[in-house]
Amino acid sequence: MKILVLCDDKWHPAEVVEKGMAFLTEEGFELDFVKDAKDILTPEMLRRYPLIVNAKGNVLNCGNDAPWFDNGVTEVGPKELKSYVEQGGGFLSIHSGNSFTAEECREYTEFVGNSFVTHPARCEVTVHVEREHPVTEGVSDFTIRDEHYQLDHLAEDILPLLTTRSETGGNQMGGYVRMVGKGRLCVLAPGHILSVWENPEFRKLIRNAIRWCTDGQA
């Protein structure tokens, strides 16, 4: 399976995501990494992939914090991403893919289903499985050191799968799924540092999410 991976921003360097997802290539997945999304992506390009993984905030790249989405300039913005999923594509948003705020980019936050609020300093975060689902199949609760994201403005149609907890961040939504038209969308909030991506339980979540997001595609 070919997967399009969007990554690299001022606070989340691409190297973490590239190394963190490398295990998938050993399992037969083909990963295409795009960093400068504004100047590379087109709607036609999106259709080559059954799944998009977004691990990128709303900036150009790690060296330029100008906005990724720019009306009249960006070929692929929230509208095009939503259309891709509505037509049957899969979308997996990991960590910084959920760092958009409704104030800066409401169209994206409404598509992905959440708006970033804040996070405390890196701390111990426990990830708790809330319900049985194909995304959580075989996954046990685990504890990581990470940025503990607080997300708000969650879509009404989400199915919560994970809760995250820390002493400084309390209880937060850690992961969910939702249907968007004919396609499927999954959100995983952890993933700031490489050791999180290397955690065996987090890797299970990624594998399961990939399968669920692309289930039923031709």
mmCIF file with all atom_site columns, C-alpha atoms in Angstrom:
data_model
loop_
_atom_site.group_PDB
_atom_site.id
_atom_site.type_symbol
_atom_site.label_atom_id
_atom_site.label_alt_id
_atom_site.label_comp_id
_atom_site.label_asym_id
_atom_site.label_entity_id
_atom_site.label_seq_id
_atom_site.pdbx_PDB_ins_code
_atom_site.Cartn_x
_atom_site.Cartn_y
_atom_site.Cartn_z
_atom_site.occupancy
_atom_site.B_iso_or_equiv
_atom_site.pdbx_formal_charge
_atom_site.auth_seq_id
_atom_site.auth_comp_id
_atom_site.auth_asym_id
_atom_site.auth_atom_id
_atom_site.pdbx_PDB_model_num
ATOM 1   C CA . MET A 1 1   ? 0.000   0.000  0.000  1.00 0.00 ? 1   MET A CA 1
ATOM 2   C CA . LYS A 1 2   ? 1.210   3.488  -0.868 1.00 0.00 ? 2   LYS A CA 1
ATOM 3   C CA . ILE A 1 3   ? 0.792   6.070  1.892  1.00 0.00 ? 3   ILE A CA 1
ATOM 4   C CA . LEU A 1 4   ? 1.239   9.821  1.559  1.00 0.00 ? 4   LEU A CA 1
ATOM 5   C CA . VAL A 1 5   ? 2.810   11.250 4.717  1.00 0.00 ? 5   VAL A CA 1
ATOM 6   C CA . LEU A 1 6   ? 2.696   15.007 5.326  1.00 0.00 ? 6   LEU A CA 1
ATOM 7   C CA . CYS A 1 7   ? 5.195   16.193 7.934  1.00 0.00 ? 7   CYS A CA 1
ATOM 8   C CA . ASP A 1 8   ? 7.702   18.844 9.031  1.00 0.00 ? 8   ASP A CA 1
ATOM 9   C CA . ASP A 1 9   ? 6.878   22.040 10.851 1.00 0.00 ? 9   ASP A CA 1
ATOM 10  C CA . LYS A 1 10  ? 8.588   24.492 13.181 1.00 0.00 ? 10  LYS A CA 1
ATOM 11  C CA . TRP A 1 11  ? 7.939   22.423 16.328 1.00 0.00 ? 11  TRP A CA 1
ATOM 12  C CA . HIS A 1 12  ? 7.788   18.931 14.802 1.00 0.00 ? 12  HIS A CA 1
ATOM 13  C CA . PRO A 1 13  ? 10.742  18.077 12.545 1.00 0.00 ? 13  PRO A CA 1
ATOM 14  C CA . ALA A 1 14  ? 10.195  15.587 9.754  1.00 0.00 ? 14  ALA A CA 1
ATOM 15  C CA . GLU A 1 15  ? 12.995  13.345 10.997 1.00 0.00 ? 15  GLU A CA 1
ATOM 16  C CA . VAL A 1 16  ? 10.873  12.195 13.944 1.00 0.00 ? 16  VAL A CA 1
ATOM 17  C CA . VAL A 1 17  ? 8.026   11.100 11.680 1.00 0.00 ? 17  VAL A CA 1
ATOM 18  C CA . GLU A 1 18  ? 10.329  9.573  9.060  1.00 0.00 ? 18  GLU A CA 1
ATOM 19  C CA . LYS A 1 19  ? 12.159  7.478  11.644 1.00 0.00 ? 19  LYS A CA 1
ATOM 20  C CA . GLY A 1 20  ? 8.962   6.803  13.563 1.00 0.00 ? 20  GLY A CA 1
ATOM 21  C CA . MET A 1 21  ? 7.186   5.336  10.535 1.00 0.00 ? 21  MET A CA 1
ATOM 22  C CA . ALA A 1 22  ? 10.169  3.469  9.094  1.00 0.00 ? 22  ALA A CA 1
ATOM 23  C CA . PHE A 1 23  ? 8.954   0.196  10.615 1.00 0.00 ? 23  PHE A CA 1
ATOM 24  C CA . LEU A 1 24  ? 6.062   0.221  8.156  1.00 0.00 ? 24  LEU A CA 1
ATOM 25  C CA . THR A 1 25  ? 8.395   -0.081 5.160  1.00 0.00 ? 25  THR A CA 1
ATOM 26  C CA . GLU A 1 26  ? 9.637   -3.359 6.625  1.00 0.00 ? 26  GLU A CA 1
ATOM 27  C CA . GLU A 1 27  ? 6.035   -4.557 6.593  1.00 0.00 ? 27  GLU A CA 1
ATOM 28  C CA . GLY A 1 28  ? 5.450   -3.840 2.910  1.00 0.00 ? 28  GLY A CA 1
ATOM 29  C CA . PHE A 1 29  ? 4.093   -0.287 3.001  1.00 0.00 ? 29  PHE A CA 1
ATOM 30  C CA . GLU A 1 30  ? 5.432   2.330  0.598  1.00 0.00 ? 30  GLU A CA 1
ATOM 31  C CA . LEU A 1 31  ? 5.757   5.743  2.257  1.00 0.00 ? 31  LEU A CA 1
ATOM 32  C CA . ASP A 1 32  ? 6.005   8.989  0.297  1.00 0.00 ? 32  ASP A CA 1
ATOM 33  C CA . PHE A 1 33  ? 7.009   11.885 2.562  1.00 0.00 ? 33  PHE A CA 1
ATOM 34  C CA . VAL A 1 34  ? 6.081   15.449 1.607  1.00 0.00 ? 34  VAL A CA 1
ATOM 35  C CA . LYS A 1 35  ? 7.384   18.396 3.636  1.00 0.00 ? 35  LYS A CA 1
ATOM 36  C CA . ASP A 1 36  ? 6.664   21.467 1.496  1.00 0.00 ? 36  ASP A CA 1
ATOM 37  C CA . ALA A 1 37  ? 3.030   20.555 0.973  1.00 0.00 ? 37  ALA A CA 1
ATOM 38  C CA . LYS A 1 38  ? 1.969   23.937 -0.407 1.00 0.00 ? 38  LYS A CA 1
ATOM 39  C CA . ASP A 1 39  ? 4.136   23.590 -3.509 1.00 0.00 ? 39  ASP A CA 1
ATOM 40  C CA . ILE A 1 40  ? 3.853   19.835 -4.085 1.00 0.00 ? 40  ILE A CA 1
ATOM 41  C CA . LEU A 1 41  ? 0.331   18.621 -3.395 1.00 0.00 ? 41  LEU A CA 1
ATOM 42  C CA . THR A 1 42  ? -2.478  18.763 -5.934 1.00 0.00 ? 42  THR A CA 1
ATOM 43  C CA . PRO A 1 43  ? -5.918  17.134 -5.814 1.00 0.00 ? 43  PRO A CA 1
ATOM 44  C CA . GLU A 1 44  ? -4.810  14.820 -8.625 1.00 0.00 ? 44  GLU A CA 1
ATOM 45  C CA . MET A 1 45  ? -1.800  13.703 -6.570 1.00 0.00 ? 45  MET A CA 1
ATOM 46  C CA . LEU A 1 46  ? -3.977  12.882 -3.557 1.00 0.00 ? 46  LEU A CA 1
ATOM 47  C CA . ARG A 1 47  ? -6.012  10.433 -5.623 1.00 0.00 ? 47  ARG A CA 1
ATOM 48  C CA . ARG A 1 48  ? -2.917  8.250  -6.140 1.00 0.00 ? 48  ARG A CA 1
ATOM 49  C CA . TYR A 1 49  ? -3.022  7.230  -2.480 1.00 0.00 ? 49  TYR A CA 1
ATOM 50  C CA . PRO A 1 50  ? -5.593  5.294  -0.449 1.00 0.00 ? 50  PRO A CA 1
ATOM 51  C CA . LEU A 1 51  ? -4.399  7.017  2.740  1.00 0.00 ? 51  LEU A CA 1
ATOM 52  C CA . ILE A 1 52  ? -3.006  10.365 3.835  1.00 0.00 ? 52  ILE A CA 1
ATOM 53  C CA . VAL A 1 53  ? -1.183  10.620 7.154  1.00 0.00 ? 53  VAL A CA 1
ATOM 54  C CA . ASN A 1 54  ? -0.964  14.185 8.411  1.00 0.00 ? 54  ASN A CA 1
ATOM 55  C CA . ALA A 1 55  ? 1.676   14.842 11.056 1.00 0.00 ? 55  ALA A CA 1
ATOM 56  C CA . LYS A 1 56  ? 2.148   18.497 10.128 1.00 0.00 ? 56  LYS A CA 1
ATOM 57  C CA . GLY A 1 57  ? 0.895   21.750 11.620 1.00 0.00 ? 57  GLY A CA 1
ATOM 58  C CA . ASN A 1 58  ? -0.183  24.842 9.707  1.00 0.00 ? 58  ASN A CA 1
ATOM 59  C CA . VAL A 1 59  ? 3.267   26.051 8.649  1.00 0.00 ? 59  VAL A CA 1
ATOM 60  C CA . LEU A 1 60  ? 5.347   25.548 5.507  1.00 0.00 ? 60  LEU A CA 1
ATOM 61  C CA . ASN A 1 61  ? 8.173   23.554 7.092  1.00 0.00 ? 61  ASN A CA 1
ATOM 62  C CA . CYS A 1 62  ? 10.586  23.478 10.034 1.00 0.00 ? 62  CYS A CA 1
ATOM 63  C CA . GLY A 1 63  ? 12.458  26.517 8.730  1.00 0.00 ? 63  GLY A CA 1
ATOM 64  C CA . ASN A 1 64  ? 9.515   28.665 7.672  1.00 0.00 ? 64  ASN A CA 1
ATOM 65  C CA . ASP A 1 65  ? 6.487   29.270 9.899  1.00 0.00 ? 65  ASP A CA 1
ATOM 66  C CA . ALA A 1 66  ? 4.432   31.031 7.224  1.00 0.00 ? 66  ALA A CA 1
ATOM 67  C CA . PRO A 1 67  ? 0.997   29.367 6.951  1.00 0.00 ? 67  PRO A CA 1
ATOM 68  C CA . TRP A 1 68  ? 0.641   26.173 4.956  1.00 0.00 ? 68  TRP A CA 1
ATOM 69  C CA . PHE A 1 69  ? -2.895  27.043 3.878  1.00 0.00 ? 69  PHE A CA 1
ATOM 70  C CA . ASP A 1 70  ? -3.021  30.277 1.896  1.00 0.00 ? 70  ASP A CA 1
ATOM 71  C CA . ASN A 1 71  ? -6.177  31.133 -0.063 1.00 0.00 ? 71  ASN A CA 1
ATOM 72  C CA . GLY A 1 72  ? -5.476  31.604 -3.739 1.00 0.00 ? 72  GLY A CA 1
ATOM 73  C CA . VAL A 1 73  ? -2.029  30.012 -3.445 1.00 0.00 ? 73  VAL A CA 1
ATOM 74  C CA . THR A 1 74  ? -2.349  26.575 -1.847 1.00 0.00 ? 74  THR A CA 1
ATOM 75  C CA . GLU A 1 75  ? -3.422  23.867 -4.292 1.00 0.00 ? 75  GLU A CA 1
ATOM 76  C CA . VAL A 1 76  ? -4.559  21.520 -1.501 1.00 0.00 ? 76  VAL A CA 1
ATOM 77  C CA . GLY A 1 77  ? -6.221  23.014 1.556  1.00 0.00 ? 77  GLY A CA 1
ATOM 78  C CA . PRO A 1 78  ? -8.922  21.846 3.969  1.00 0.00 ? 78  PRO A CA 1
ATOM 79  C CA . LYS A 1 79  ? -11.588 21.856 1.265  1.00 0.00 ? 79  LYS A CA 1
ATOM 80  C CA . GLU A 1 80  ? -9.561  19.545 -0.977 1.00 0.00 ? 80  GLU A CA 1
ATOM 81  C CA . LEU A 1 81  ? -8.590  17.248 1.915  1.00 0.00 ? 81  LEU A CA 1
ATOM 82  C CA . LYS A 1 82  ? -12.235 16.936 2.934  1.00 0.00 ? 82  LYS A CA 1
ATOM 83  C CA . SER A 1 83  ? -13.273 16.202 -0.654 1.00 0.00 ? 83  SER A CA 1
ATOM 84  C CA . TYR A 1 84  ? -10.598 13.499 -0.874 1.00 0.00 ? 84  TYR A CA 1
ATOM 85  C CA . VAL A 1 85  ? -12.014 11.739 2.201  1.00 0.00 ? 85  VAL A CA 1
ATOM 86  C CA . GLU A 1 86  ? -15.651 12.278 1.192  1.00 0.00 ? 86  GLU A CA 1
ATOM 87  C CA . GLN A 1 87  ? -14.898 10.426 -2.034 1.00 0.00 ? 87  GLN A CA 1
ATOM 88  C CA . GLY A 1 88  ? -13.543 7.422  -0.121 1.00 0.00 ? 88  GLY A CA 1
ATOM 89  C CA . GLY A 1 89  ? -9.993  8.290  0.904  1.00 0.00 ? 89  GLY A CA 1
ATOM 90  C CA . GLY A 1 90  ? -8.546  7.547  4.333  1.00 0.00 ? 90  GLY A CA 1
ATOM 91  C CA . PHE A 1 91  ? -7.073  10.219 6.612  1.00 0.00 ? 91  PHE A CA 1
ATOM 92  C CA . LEU A 1 92  ? -4.968  9.602  9.726  1.00 0.00 ? 92  LEU A CA 1
ATOM 93  C CA . SER A 1 93  ? -4.100  12.700 11.779 1.00 0.00 ? 93  SER A CA 1
ATOM 94  C CA . ILE A 1 94  ? -1.270  12.146 14.261 1.00 0.00 ? 94  ILE A CA 1
ATOM 95  C CA . HIS A 1 95  ? -0.127  14.617 16.949 1.00 0.00 ? 95  HIS A CA 1
ATOM 96  C CA . SER A 1 96  ? 0.794   17.859 15.144 1.00 0.00 ? 96  SER A CA 1
ATOM 97  C CA . GLY A 1 97  ? -1.877  17.147 12.560 1.00 0.00 ? 97  GLY A CA 1
ATOM 98  C CA . ASN A 1 98  ? -4.140  18.150 15.444 1.00 0.00 ? 98  ASN A CA 1
ATOM 99  C CA . SER A 1 99  ? -2.304  21.377 16.325 1.00 0.00 ? 99  SER A CA 1
ATOM 100 C CA . PHE A 1 100 ? -4.589  23.648 14.287 1.00 0.00 ? 100 PHE A CA 1
ATOM 101 C CA . THR A 1 101 ? -6.875  26.078 16.093 1.00 0.00 ? 101 THR A CA 1
ATOM 102 C CA . ALA A 1 102 ? -10.357 27.107 15.039 1.00 0.00 ? 102 ALA A CA 1
ATOM 103 C CA . GLU A 1 103 ? -9.268  30.749 15.213 1.00 0.00 ? 103 GLU A CA 1
ATOM 104 C CA . GLU A 1 104 ? -6.522  30.293 12.634 1.00 0.00 ? 104 GLU A CA 1
ATOM 105 C CA . CYS A 1 105 ? -8.072  27.632 10.411 1.00 0.00 ? 105 CYS A CA 1
ATOM 106 C CA . ARG A 1 106 ? -11.668 26.760 11.220 1.00 0.00 ? 106 ARG A CA 1
ATOM 107 C CA . GLU A 1 107 ? -12.215 24.898 7.944  1.00 0.00 ? 107 GLU A CA 1
ATOM 108 C CA . TYR A 1 108 ? -9.470  22.392 8.820  1.00 0.00 ? 108 TYR A CA 1
ATOM 109 C CA . THR A 1 109 ? -10.548 21.957 12.432 1.00 0.00 ? 109 THR A CA 1
ATOM 110 C CA . GLU A 1 110 ? -14.116 21.247 11.350 1.00 0.00 ? 110 GLU A CA 1
ATOM 111 C CA . PHE A 1 111 ? -12.824 18.651 8.866  1.00 0.00 ? 111 PHE A CA 1
ATOM 112 C CA . VAL A 1 112 ? -10.541 16.835 11.328 1.00 0.00 ? 112 VAL A CA 1
ATOM 113 C CA . GLY A 1 113 ? -12.991 17.320 14.189 1.00 0.00 ? 113 GLY A CA 1
ATOM 114 C CA . ASN A 1 114 ? -10.873 19.113 16.787 1.00 0.00 ? 114 ASN A CA 1
ATOM 115 C CA . SER A 1 115 ? -9.229  22.409 17.675 1.00 0.00 ? 115 SER A CA 1
ATOM 116 C CA . PHE A 1 116 ? -5.936  22.554 19.543 1.00 0.00 ? 116 PHE A CA 1
ATOM 117 C CA . VAL A 1 117 ? -6.025  24.335 22.914 1.00 0.00 ? 117 VAL A CA 1
ATOM 118 C CA . THR A 1 118 ? -2.694  23.785 24.696 1.00 0.00 ? 118 THR A CA 1
ATOM 119 C CA . HIS A 1 119 ? -0.370  21.235 26.241 1.00 0.00 ? 119 HIS A CA 1
ATOM 120 C CA . PRO A 1 120 ? 1.749   21.218 29.416 1.00 0.00 ? 120 PRO A CA 1
ATOM 121 C CA . ALA A 1 121 ? 5.498   20.637 29.337 1.00 0.00 ? 121 ALA A CA 1
ATOM 122 C CA . ARG A 1 122 ? 6.526   17.122 28.371 1.00 0.00 ? 122 ARG A CA 1
ATOM 123 C CA . CYS A 1 123 ? 5.399   14.721 31.032 1.00 0.00 ? 123 CYS A CA 1
ATOM 124 C CA . GLU A 1 124 ? 4.348   11.146 31.676 1.00 0.00 ? 124 GLU A CA 1
ATOM 125 C CA . VAL A 1 125 ? 1.125   10.462 29.805 1.00 0.00 ? 125 VAL A CA 1
ATOM 126 C CA . THR A 1 126 ? -0.945  7.312  30.215 1.00 0.00 ? 126 THR A CA 1
ATOM 127 C CA . VAL A 1 127 ? -2.921  6.221  27.170 1.00 0.00 ? 127 VAL A CA 1
ATOM 128 C CA . HIS A 1 128 ? -6.078  4.306  28.120 1.00 0.00 ? 128 HIS A CA 1
ATOM 129 C CA . VAL A 1 129 ? -8.153  2.249  25.683 1.00 0.00 ? 129 VAL A CA 1
ATOM 130 C CA . GLU A 1 130 ? -11.799 3.268  26.131 1.00 0.00 ? 130 GLU A CA 1
ATOM 131 C CA . ARG A 1 131 ? -13.547 0.738  23.884 1.00 0.00 ? 131 ARG A CA 1
ATOM 132 C CA . GLU A 1 132 ? -13.046 -2.210 21.606 1.00 0.00 ? 132 GLU A CA 1
ATOM 133 C CA . HIS A 1 133 ? -12.689 -1.173 17.985 1.00 0.00 ? 133 HIS A CA 1
ATOM 134 C CA . PRO A 1 134 ? -10.575 -2.282 15.010 1.00 0.00 ? 134 PRO A CA 1
ATOM 135 C CA . VAL A 1 135 ? -8.203  0.633  15.753 1.00 0.00 ? 135 VAL A CA 1
ATOM 136 C CA . THR A 1 136 ? -7.678  -0.502 19.356 1.00 0.00 ? 136 THR A CA 1
ATOM 137 C CA . GLU A 1 137 ? -7.618  -4.243 18.664 1.00 0.00 ? 137 GLU A CA 1
ATOM 138 C CA . GLY A 1 138 ? -4.811  -5.897 20.657 1.00 0.00 ? 138 GLY A CA 1
ATOM 139 C CA . VAL A 1 139 ? -3.712  -2.577 22.195 1.00 0.00 ? 139 VAL A CA 1
ATOM 140 C CA . SER A 1 140 ? -3.042  -2.403 25.940 1.00 0.00 ? 140 SER A CA 1
ATOM 141 C CA . ASP A 1 141 ? -2.873  0.751  28.056 1.00 0.00 ? 141 ASP A CA 1
ATOM 142 C CA . PHE A 1 142 ? 0.611   2.264  28.000 1.00 0.00 ? 142 PHE A CA 1
ATOM 143 C CA . THR A 1 143 ? 2.567   5.157  29.480 1.00 0.00 ? 143 THR A CA 1
ATOM 144 C CA . ILE A 1 144 ? 4.843   7.466  27.485 1.00 0.00 ? 144 ILE A CA 1
ATOM 145 C CA . ARG A 1 145 ? 6.708   10.723 27.946 1.00 0.00 ? 145 ARG A CA 1
ATOM 146 C CA . ASP A 1 146 ? 5.120   13.162 25.544 1.00 0.00 ? 146 ASP A CA 1
ATOM 147 C CA . GLU A 1 147 ? 3.354   16.453 24.959 1.00 0.00 ? 147 GLU A CA 1
ATOM 148 C CA . HIS A 1 148 ? -0.118  15.981 26.418 1.00 0.00 ? 148 HIS A CA 1
ATOM 149 C CA . TYR A 1 149 ? -2.460  17.594 23.903 1.00 0.00 ? 149 TYR A CA 1
ATOM 150 C CA . GLN A 1 150 ? -5.721  19.202 24.985 1.00 0.00 ? 150 GLN A CA 1
ATOM 151 C CA . LEU A 1 151 ? -8.221  19.280 22.122 1.00 0.00 ? 151 LEU A CA 1
ATOM 152 C CA . ASP A 1 152 ? -11.513 21.142 21.954 1.00 0.00 ? 152 ASP A CA 1
ATOM 153 C CA . HIS A 1 153 ? -14.380 21.730 19.518 1.00 0.00 ? 153 HIS A CA 1
ATOM 154 C CA . LEU A 1 154 ? -14.655 18.002 18.872 1.00 0.00 ? 154 LEU A CA 1
ATOM 155 C CA . ALA A 1 155 ? -17.114 17.018 16.149 1.00 0.00 ? 155 ALA A CA 1
ATOM 156 C CA . GLU A 1 156 ? -20.416 15.643 17.407 1.00 0.00 ? 156 GLU A CA 1
ATOM 157 C CA . ASP A 1 157 ? -20.094 12.474 15.333 1.00 0.00 ? 157 ASP A CA 1
ATOM 158 C CA . ILE A 1 158 ? -16.764 11.247 16.701 1.00 0.00 ? 158 ILE A CA 1
ATOM 159 C CA . LEU A 1 159 ? -16.415 7.806  18.273 1.00 0.00 ? 159 LEU A CA 1
ATOM 160 C CA . PRO A 1 160 ? -13.941 8.180  21.186 1.00 0.00 ? 160 PRO A CA 1
ATOM 161 C CA . LEU A 1 161 ? -11.375 5.381  21.404 1.00 0.00 ? 161 LEU A CA 1
ATOM 162 C CA . LEU A 1 162 ? -8.607  6.610  23.707 1.00 0.00 ? 162 LEU A CA 1
ATOM 163 C CA . THR A 1 163 ? -8.251  8.766  26.797 1.00 0.00 ? 163 THR A CA 1
ATOM 164 C CA . THR A 1 164 ? -4.921  10.292 27.800 1.00 0.00 ? 164 THR A CA 1
ATOM 165 C CA . ARG A 1 165 ? -4.072  11.316 31.363 1.00 0.00 ? 165 ARG A CA 1
ATOM 166 C CA . SER A 1 166 ? -1.239  13.152 33.080 1.00 0.00 ? 166 SER A CA 1
ATOM 167 C CA . GLU A 1 167 ? -0.812  14.927 36.414 1.00 0.00 ? 167 GLU A CA 1
ATOM 168 C CA . THR A 1 168 ? -0.421  18.301 34.717 1.00 0.00 ? 168 THR A CA 1
ATOM 169 C CA . GLY A 1 169 ? -2.912  17.815 31.879 1.00 0.00 ? 169 GLY A CA 1
ATOM 170 C CA . GLY A 1 170 ? -5.719  15.837 33.500 1.00 0.00 ? 170 GLY A CA 1
ATOM 171 C CA . ASN A 1 171 ? -7.962  13.650 31.319 1.00 0.00 ? 171 ASN A CA 1
ATOM 172 C CA . GLN A 1 172 ? -8.068  14.398 27.602 1.00 0.00 ? 172 GLN A CA 1
ATOM 173 C CA . MET A 1 173 ? -9.338  12.906 24.367 1.00 0.00 ? 173 MET A CA 1
ATOM 174 C CA . GLY A 1 174 ? -6.495  10.780 23.045 1.00 0.00 ? 174 GLY A CA 1
ATOM 175 C CA . GLY A 1 175 ? -7.958  9.320  19.887 1.00 0.00 ? 175 GLY A CA 1
ATOM 176 C CA . TYR A 1 176 ? -11.165 8.866  17.920 1.00 0.00 ? 176 TYR A CA 1
ATOM 177 C CA . VAL A 1 177 ? -12.613 7.975  14.546 1.00 0.00 ? 177 VAL A CA 1
ATOM 178 C CA . ARG A 1 178 ? -15.330 9.476  12.392 1.00 0.00 ? 178 ARG A CA 1
ATOM 179 C CA . MET A 1 179 ? -16.847 8.962  8.970  1.00 0.00 ? 179 MET A CA 1
ATOM 180 C CA . VAL A 1 180 ? -16.561 11.746 6.390  1.00 0.00 ? 180 VAL A CA 1
ATOM 181 C CA . GLY A 1 181 ? -18.752 11.001 3.401  1.00 0.00 ? 181 GLY A CA 1
ATOM 182 C CA . LYS A 1 182 ? -17.584 7.681  1.933  1.00 0.00 ? 182 LYS A CA 1
ATOM 183 C CA . GLY A 1 183 ? -14.205 7.908  3.695  1.00 0.00 ? 183 GLY A CA 1
ATOM 184 C CA . ARG A 1 184 ? -12.780 7.329  7.156  1.00 0.00 ? 184 ARG A CA 1
ATOM 185 C CA . LEU A 1 185 ? -10.803 9.611  9.455  1.00 0.00 ? 185 LEU A CA 1
ATOM 186 C CA . CYS A 1 186 ? -8.810  8.677  12.554 1.00 0.00 ? 186 CYS A CA 1
ATOM 187 C CA . VAL A 1 187 ? -7.113  10.958 15.091 1.00 0.00 ? 187 VAL A CA 1
ATOM 188 C CA . LEU A 1 188 ? -4.262  9.976  17.418 1.00 0.00 ? 188 LEU A CA 1
ATOM 189 C CA . ALA A 1 189 ? -3.110  12.736 19.766 1.00 0.00 ? 189 ALA A CA 1
ATOM 190 C CA . PRO A 1 190 ? 0.277   11.380 20.997 1.00 0.00 ? 190 PRO A CA 1
ATOM 191 C CA . GLY A 1 191 ? 3.473   11.421 18.942 1.00 0.00 ? 191 GLY A CA 1
ATOM 192 C CA . HIS A 1 192 ? 5.752   14.356 19.737 1.00 0.00 ? 192 HIS A CA 1
ATOM 193 C CA . ILE A 1 193 ? 9.030   12.501 20.275 1.00 0.00 ? 193 ILE A CA 1
ATOM 194 C CA . LEU A 1 194 ? 10.547  9.484  18.555 1.00 0.00 ? 194 LEU A CA 1
ATOM 195 C CA . SER A 1 195 ? 10.315  7.202  21.578 1.00 0.00 ? 195 SER A CA 1
ATOM 196 C CA . VAL A 1 196 ? 6.518   7.464  21.389 1.00 0.00 ? 196 VAL A CA 1
ATOM 197 C CA . TRP A 1 197 ? 6.525   6.284  17.773 1.00 0.00 ? 197 TRP A CA 1
ATOM 198 C CA . GLU A 1 198 ? 8.807   3.418  18.792 1.00 0.00 ? 198 GLU A CA 1
ATOM 199 C CA . ASN A 1 199 ? 6.458   2.277  21.567 1.00 0.00 ? 199 ASN A CA 1
ATOM 200 C CA . PRO A 1 200 ? 5.035   -1.159 20.610 1.00 0.00 ? 200 PRO A CA 1
ATOM 201 C CA . GLU A 1 201 ? 1.467   -0.238 21.629 1.00 0.00 ? 201 GLU A CA 1
ATOM 202 C CA . PHE A 1 202 ? 1.552   3.024  19.681 1.00 0.00 ? 202 PHE A CA 1
ATOM 203 C CA . ARG A 1 203 ? 2.793   1.129  16.656 1.00 0.00 ? 203 ARG A CA 1
ATOM 204 C CA . LYS A 1 204 ? -0.179  -1.205 16.996 1.00 0.00 ? 204 LYS A CA 1
ATOM 205 C CA . LEU A 1 205 ? -2.472  1.829  16.955 1.00 0.00 ? 205 LEU A CA 1
ATOM 206 C CA . ILE A 1 206 ? -0.826  3.118  13.785 1.00 0.00 ? 206 ILE A CA 1
ATOM 207 C CA . ARG A 1 207 ? -1.069  -0.241 12.015 1.00 0.00 ? 207 ARG A CA 1
ATOM 208 C CA . ASN A 1 208 ? -4.681  -0.696 13.056 1.00 0.00 ? 208 ASN A CA 1
ATOM 209 C CA . ALA A 1 209 ? -5.603  2.855  12.078 1.00 0.00 ? 209 ALA A CA 1
ATOM 210 C CA . ILE A 1 210 ? -4.103  2.387  8.624  1.00 0.00 ? 210 ILE A CA 1
ATOM 211 C CA . ARG A 1 211 ? -6.128  -0.777 8.100  1.00 0.00 ? 211 ARG A CA 1
ATOM 212 C CA . TRP A 1 212 ? -9.355  0.770  9.398  1.00 0.00 ? 212 TRP A CA 1
ATOM 213 C CA . CYS A 1 213 ? -9.001  3.976  7.388  1.00 0.00 ? 213 CYS A CA 1
ATOM 214 C CA . THR A 1 214 ? -8.509  2.014  4.162  1.00 0.00 ? 214 THR A CA 1
ATOM 215 C CA . ASP A 1 215 ? -10.935 -0.825 4.843  1.00 0.00 ? 215 ASP A CA 1
ATOM 216 C CA . GLY A 1 216 ? -13.381 -1.300 2.023  1.00 0.00 ? 216 GLY A CA 1
ATOM 217 C CA . GLN A 1 217 ? -11.424 0.667  -0.554 1.00 0.00 ? 217 GLN A CA 1
ATOM 218 C CA . ALA A 1 218 ? -11.196 -0.814 -4.025 1.00 0.00 ? 218 ALA A CA 1
#
